[in-house]
Coordinates of C-alpha atoms and ligand atoms in Angstrom, one line a residue:
M1 CA -142.4 -44.3 -26.4
K2 CA -141.9 -47.6 -26.6
N3 CA -142.1 -48.0 -30.1
L4 CA -139.4 -44.8 -30.2
F5 CA -137.2 -47.0 -28.0
L6 CA -137.5 -49.8 -30.5
V7 CA -136.7 -47.7 -33.3
I8 CA -133.3 -46.5 -31.6
M9 CA -132.2 -50.1 -30.5
G10 CA -132.8 -51.2 -33.6
L11 CA -130.8 -48.7 -35.5
L12 CA -128.2 -49.5 -32.9
L13 CA -128.0 -53.2 -33.6
V14 CA -128.2 -52.3 -37.4
F15 CA -124.7 -49.6 -37.1
S16 CA -123.1 -51.9 -34.4
C17 CA -123.1 -55.0 -36.9
K18 CA -122.2 -52.6 -39.9
A19 CA -119.2 -50.9 -38.8
P20 CA -116.8 -53.8 -37.3
K21 CA -117.1 -55.7 -40.7
V22 CA -116.2 -52.6 -42.8
S23 CA -112.8 -52.0 -40.6
G24 CA -112.5 -55.6 -40.9
S25 CA -112.4 -56.1 -44.7
R26 CA -110.4 -53.3 -45.1
A27 CA -108.0 -55.0 -42.6
E28 CA -108.1 -58.0 -44.5
N29 CA -107.5 -56.4 -47.4
L30 CA -104.3 -54.6 -46.7
K31 CA -101.6 -56.2 -48.4
F32 CA -97.6 -54.9 -47.7
N33 CA -95.7 -54.8 -50.8
N34 CA -92.7 -53.2 -49.2
P35 CA -90.1 -54.7 -49.0
I36 CA -90.3 -55.9 -52.4
I37 CA -87.9 -58.9 -52.1
T38 CA -88.8 -61.1 -48.7
D39 CA -86.6 -64.2 -49.0
T40 CA -83.2 -62.5 -49.0
Y41 CA -81.8 -59.4 -48.0
T42 CA -81.0 -56.8 -51.2
A43 CA -79.5 -53.0 -51.4
D44 CA -78.1 -50.2 -53.7
A45 CA -81.0 -51.0 -56.1
A46 CA -81.1 -49.3 -59.5
A47 CA -83.6 -50.3 -62.2
I48 CA -83.6 -49.9 -65.9
V49 CA -87.0 -50.1 -67.7
Y50 CA -86.3 -52.1 -70.9
K51 CA -89.1 -53.3 -74.0
D52 CA -92.4 -53.0 -71.2
K53 CA -90.2 -54.6 -68.2
V54 CA -88.3 -53.3 -65.0
Y55 CA -85.5 -54.9 -64.0
L56 CA -83.8 -54.4 -61.0
Y57 CA -80.1 -54.7 -60.0
A58 CA -79.3 -55.1 -56.2
G59 CA -76.4 -56.1 -54.2
H60 CA -76.6 -59.0 -52.2
D61 CA -76.1 -58.3 -48.1
E62 CA -75.2 -61.8 -46.7
A63 CA -73.9 -60.4 -43.4
P64 CA -75.1 -63.1 -40.6
N65 CA -77.0 -61.8 -37.6
D66 CA -74.1 -61.6 -35.1
V67 CA -72.2 -59.3 -38.0
N68 CA -72.2 -55.6 -37.9
A69 CA -70.6 -55.0 -41.1
Y70 CA -71.3 -55.3 -45.2
R71 CA -70.9 -59.5 -46.4
M72 CA -71.9 -58.8 -50.0
Y73 CA -70.6 -61.0 -52.6
E74 CA -73.1 -61.0 -55.5
W75 CA -75.3 -59.1 -57.4
L76 CA -78.8 -59.7 -58.1
V77 CA -81.4 -59.2 -60.8
Y78 CA -85.1 -59.1 -60.8
S79 CA -87.3 -58.4 -63.4
S80 CA -91.6 -57.2 -63.0
S81 CA -94.2 -55.9 -65.6
N82 CA -96.3 -54.4 -63.0
M83 CA -93.7 -53.0 -59.9
V84 CA -95.3 -55.3 -57.8
D85 CA -94.7 -58.9 -58.4
W86 CA -90.5 -59.5 -58.8
E87 CA -89.3 -62.5 -60.6
A88 CA -85.9 -63.4 -59.6
H89 CA -83.3 -64.0 -62.5
P90 CA -79.9 -66.5 -61.7
V91 CA -77.2 -65.0 -60.1
P92 CA -75.7 -62.6 -63.3
L93 CA -72.5 -61.1 -61.8
K94 CA -70.0 -61.3 -59.0
P95 CA -67.0 -59.4 -57.7
T96 CA -65.1 -62.8 -58.6
D97 CA -65.9 -62.3 -62.3
F98 CA -63.6 -58.9 -62.3
K99 CA -60.2 -60.7 -62.5
W100 CA -58.3 -57.7 -60.6
A101 CA -61.1 -57.5 -57.7
S102 CA -60.7 -59.0 -54.5
G103 CA -64.6 -58.6 -53.8
E104 CA -67.1 -56.7 -52.0
A105 CA -70.1 -56.0 -53.9
W106 CA -71.0 -52.5 -53.4
A107 CA -73.3 -50.1 -55.3
S108 CA -74.0 -50.7 -59.2
Q109 CA -75.8 -48.9 -62.3
V110 CA -76.4 -50.8 -65.4
I111 CA -77.4 -49.0 -68.4
E112 CA -78.7 -49.7 -71.9
K113 CA -76.5 -48.9 -75.1
N114 CA -77.2 -49.9 -78.6
G115 CA -78.8 -53.5 -77.3
K116 CA -76.2 -53.8 -75.1
F117 CA -76.2 -53.5 -71.2
Y118 CA -72.9 -52.1 -69.5
W119 CA -72.9 -52.4 -65.3
F120 CA -71.0 -50.4 -63.6
V121 CA -69.9 -51.5 -60.1
T122 CA -68.2 -50.8 -56.9
V123 CA -65.9 -53.6 -55.6
E124 CA -62.5 -53.6 -53.6
H125 CA -59.4 -53.4 -55.9
G126 CA -57.3 -56.3 -55.4
S127 CA -53.7 -54.5 -55.8
I128 CA -54.8 -50.9 -55.7
H129 CA -55.8 -50.3 -52.6
G130 CA -59.3 -49.1 -52.0
K131 CA -62.4 -49.2 -53.8
A132 CA -63.0 -49.3 -57.5
I133 CA -65.2 -49.0 -60.2
G134 CA -65.1 -51.4 -63.4
V135 CA -67.5 -52.1 -66.2
A136 CA -69.3 -55.6 -67.2
V137 CA -71.4 -56.3 -70.2
S138 CA -74.3 -58.5 -71.5
D139 CA -76.1 -58.8 -74.8
S140 CA -79.0 -59.3 -71.9
P141 CA -80.5 -57.5 -69.2
T142 CA -80.4 -60.7 -67.1
G143 CA -77.0 -61.8 -67.9
P144 CA -74.8 -63.4 -68.1
F145 CA -72.4 -60.5 -67.7
K146 CA -68.3 -60.6 -68.5
D147 CA -65.7 -57.7 -67.3
A148 CA -65.7 -55.5 -70.0
L149 CA -62.4 -53.7 -69.6
G150 CA -60.1 -56.6 -68.0
K151 CA -59.1 -53.3 -65.4
A152 CA -60.8 -50.9 -63.0
L153 CA -62.5 -48.0 -64.9
I154 CA -61.8 -45.8 -61.6
T155 CA -58.9 -46.4 -59.0
N156 CA -58.4 -44.5 -56.0
D157 CA -55.0 -43.2 -57.0
M158 CA -57.0 -42.1 -59.8
T159 CA -58.8 -39.3 -57.5
N160 CA -57.1 -37.1 -54.8
Q161 CA -60.0 -35.0 -52.8
T162 CA -60.2 -37.1 -49.8
K163 CA -57.7 -39.4 -48.1
I164 CA -60.4 -42.3 -47.7
S165 CA -60.1 -45.6 -49.5
W166 CA -63.6 -45.7 -50.4
D167 CA -64.6 -42.0 -51.9
D168 CA -64.4 -43.5 -55.4
I169 CA -67.6 -45.8 -55.0
D170 CA -71.2 -45.4 -56.2
P171 CA -71.3 -45.2 -60.1
T172 CA -74.2 -43.9 -61.7
V173 CA -74.7 -43.5 -65.5
W174 CA -76.2 -41.4 -68.0
I175 CA -76.3 -40.9 -71.6
D176 CA -77.4 -37.6 -72.9
D177 CA -79.5 -36.4 -75.6
D178 CA -76.7 -36.1 -77.8
G179 CA -75.3 -39.7 -77.2
Q180 CA -72.8 -38.3 -75.3
A181 CA -72.3 -40.7 -71.6
Y182 CA -71.5 -40.1 -68.5
L183 CA -70.3 -41.2 -65.2
F184 CA -71.0 -40.0 -62.1
W185 CA -70.0 -41.8 -58.7
G186 CA -68.3 -40.7 -55.3
N187 CA -68.0 -40.7 -51.5
T188 CA -67.8 -36.9 -49.7
V189 CA -66.8 -35.8 -53.2
C190 CA -69.3 -35.9 -56.0
K191 CA -67.4 -36.7 -59.1
Y192 CA -68.0 -37.0 -63.1
A193 CA -66.3 -37.6 -65.7
K194 CA -67.6 -37.9 -69.7
L195 CA -67.2 -41.9 -71.0
K196 CA -66.0 -42.6 -74.6
D197 CA -68.8 -44.0 -77.2
N198 CA -67.7 -47.5 -76.4
M199 CA -68.8 -46.8 -72.3
I200 CA -65.6 -48.6 -71.0
E201 CA -62.9 -45.6 -71.2
L202 CA -63.0 -42.3 -69.9
D203 CA -63.1 -39.3 -72.2
G204 CA -61.5 -36.1 -70.5
P205 CA -60.9 -35.1 -67.1
I206 CA -62.7 -36.1 -63.7
K207 CA -64.3 -33.4 -62.6
T208 CA -66.3 -32.7 -59.1
I209 CA -69.3 -31.1 -57.9
D210 CA -70.1 -29.0 -54.9
L211 CA -73.1 -30.3 -53.6
P212 CA -74.2 -29.8 -49.7
N213 CA -73.5 -32.4 -47.2
F214 CA -72.9 -35.3 -50.2
T215 CA -71.9 -38.5 -48.7
E216 CA -72.6 -41.3 -51.5
A217 CA -74.9 -42.7 -54.1
P218 CA -75.5 -40.1 -56.8
Y219 CA -77.8 -40.9 -59.3
I220 CA -79.0 -39.0 -62.5
H221 CA -82.3 -38.6 -64.2
K222 CA -84.5 -36.3 -66.4
K223 CA -87.9 -35.5 -66.2
G224 CA -89.0 -33.2 -69.0
D225 CA -86.2 -30.3 -69.2
W226 CA -85.0 -31.0 -65.9
Y227 CA -82.0 -33.2 -64.6
Y228 CA -81.7 -34.2 -61.1
L229 CA -78.8 -35.4 -59.1
S230 CA -79.9 -37.1 -56.0
Y231 CA -77.8 -38.3 -53.5
A232 CA -77.4 -39.5 -49.9
Y233 CA -76.9 -36.7 -47.7
Q234 CA -75.3 -36.5 -44.4
F235 CA -74.9 -40.1 -42.0
P236 CA -77.2 -41.7 -41.3
E237 CA -78.3 -40.9 -44.9
K238 CA -81.1 -38.9 -45.8
I239 CA -81.8 -38.3 -49.5
A240 CA -81.4 -34.8 -50.9
Y241 CA -81.4 -33.7 -54.7
A242 CA -80.3 -30.9 -57.1
M243 CA -81.9 -29.9 -60.1
S244 CA -80.5 -28.3 -63.5
K245 CA -81.2 -27.6 -66.9
S246 CA -78.0 -29.2 -68.2
I247 CA -76.2 -32.2 -67.4
T248 CA -72.7 -30.5 -66.5
G249 CA -74.3 -28.3 -64.1
P250 CA -74.8 -26.0 -62.4
W251 CA -76.7 -27.8 -59.9
E252 CA -79.1 -26.0 -57.8
F253 CA -79.8 -27.8 -54.0
K254 CA -83.4 -28.2 -53.8
G255 CA -83.7 -29.9 -50.1
I256 CA -84.7 -33.6 -48.7
L257 CA -86.3 -35.7 -50.9
N258 CA -86.6 -38.8 -48.4
E259 CA -86.0 -38.9 -44.9
L260 CA -83.9 -41.6 -42.5
A261 CA -85.2 -45.1 -43.8
G262 CA -86.3 -46.9 -40.8
N263 CA -83.2 -48.6 -39.2
S264 CA -80.6 -48.5 -41.9
N265 CA -78.3 -46.2 -41.9
T266 CA -77.9 -46.0 -45.3
N267 CA -80.8 -45.4 -48.1
H268 CA -79.6 -45.4 -51.3
Q269 CA -82.1 -44.1 -53.9
A270 CA -83.1 -44.8 -57.5
I271 CA -85.5 -42.8 -59.9
I272 CA -88.0 -44.4 -62.6
E273 CA -90.6 -43.7 -64.7
F274 CA -92.6 -46.6 -65.9
K275 CA -96.3 -47.3 -67.8
G276 CA -96.9 -44.0 -67.1
N277 CA -95.9 -43.6 -63.2
D278 CA -92.8 -42.5 -61.5
Y279 CA -91.2 -44.7 -58.5
F280 CA -88.7 -43.8 -56.0
I281 CA -86.7 -47.3 -55.3
Y282 CA -84.5 -47.4 -51.9
H283 CA -83.8 -50.0 -49.1
T284 CA -84.2 -49.8 -45.2
G285 CA -83.4 -52.1 -42.9
G286 CA -87.2 -53.0 -42.7
I287 CA -87.3 -57.4 -42.9
Q288 CA -87.5 -58.2 -39.0
P289 CA -85.9 -59.4 -36.5
N290 CA -83.0 -59.4 -37.9
G291 CA -83.0 -56.3 -40.7
G292 CA -80.5 -53.6 -40.5
S293 CA -77.9 -51.6 -41.7
F294 CA -75.9 -54.7 -43.1
R295 CA -79.5 -56.8 -43.8
R296 CA -81.3 -54.5 -45.9
S297 CA -84.4 -54.7 -48.0
V298 CA -85.3 -52.8 -51.3
C299 CA -88.6 -51.0 -51.0
V300 CA -90.5 -49.4 -53.3
D301 CA -92.7 -46.3 -53.2
R302 CA -94.3 -43.5 -55.5
L303 CA -92.8 -40.7 -56.5
Y304 CA -94.6 -36.8 -56.9
Y305 CA -93.4 -33.9 -59.2
N306 CA -94.5 -30.3 -58.4
E307 CA -95.3 -28.4 -61.4
D308 CA -92.4 -26.3 -61.1
G309 CA -90.2 -29.4 -61.6
T310 CA -89.5 -30.3 -57.9
M311 CA -90.4 -33.5 -56.1
K312 CA -92.6 -33.7 -53.6
R313 CA -91.4 -35.3 -50.4
V314 CA -91.4 -39.5 -50.8
V315 CA -94.0 -41.0 -48.5
M316 CA -92.0 -44.6 -47.6
T317 CA -94.8 -47.1 -46.6
S318 CA -95.6 -50.8 -45.8
E319 CA -97.9 -51.1 -48.7
G320 CA -95.6 -50.1 -51.3
I321 CA -97.0 -50.3 -54.7
Q322 CA -100.4 -52.2 -55.4
K323 CA -101.9 -53.5 -58.4
Ligands
FUB401 O1 -73.8 -51.5 -50.1 C1 -72.5 -51.2 -49.7 C2 -72.6 -49.5 -49.7 O2 -73.5 -48.8 -48.4 C3 -72.9 -48.3 -50.9 O3 -72.1 -48.6 -51.7 C4 -73.2 -47.5 -50.2 O4 -74.0 -46.2 -51.5 C5 -74.2 -47.6 -49.1 O5 -75.5 -48.0 -49.8

């Protein structure tokens, strides 16, 4: 009896010493990689893969802690070769680089064509009321970029589907397999048009796409034979998406891809494939204590597809991408 008691006590001692040690070491190893940039606020990210690196372009949220409005005076660029370590490059572009613009570095996207990098941006127009889309160009993904056109590519008076002055925002660009480039954009109504070979002029009429609860932030990507048009859905924003076998549609709505993002009423997504993995890039109001809708932070999580090509709902994590 005495021996049995000693054995049980011995076992209890062994397990009680081991259990906390295991969970303790797990806690020590836990690394939070979201948001990916923590020394400043970043929003509306778009990314490209070029020569084994990812280049991530973001707006810079600079609203003071007591201001609940966008204060965005420049765009930023970061690069990474593993999606975990991000190198900041010198500020590559500001709204002041467009002589015709009066400010506001809203959402943008860069695309590479024949070794040149075209940066489509949203800004406030200086003389035509409302938001406008401009395009800058560079020989390098990190800039310096300069205005490629000397005037806006899209102005608010070119579209009349809504009465709001910010319905021509959030450009996303796609170059199809036949080399034809398309510009998609919009708030409230999703619009698209062909671009000429020079990437800085429209080539044909502006068309619209009917998408349920479209708010803004269209983003085009392709996987296999499927084209995906993801976008901000309702407000505050979730991200939803539609799929098509052609860049010009018809688009079939497929539901929600990402839920409301933390304490930010916008969510603005980008989707890339890099070194065999798929990534969902978005923003939250994640940096505390002052993060929120006007002090946002870019995050990255993995994206997974189902066998039929639909996308699995994104799981937003604090851990983000691990090495
Ligand atoms: O950052 C300003 C605006 O907020 C963007 O253009 C929208 O997509 C939303 O994220």
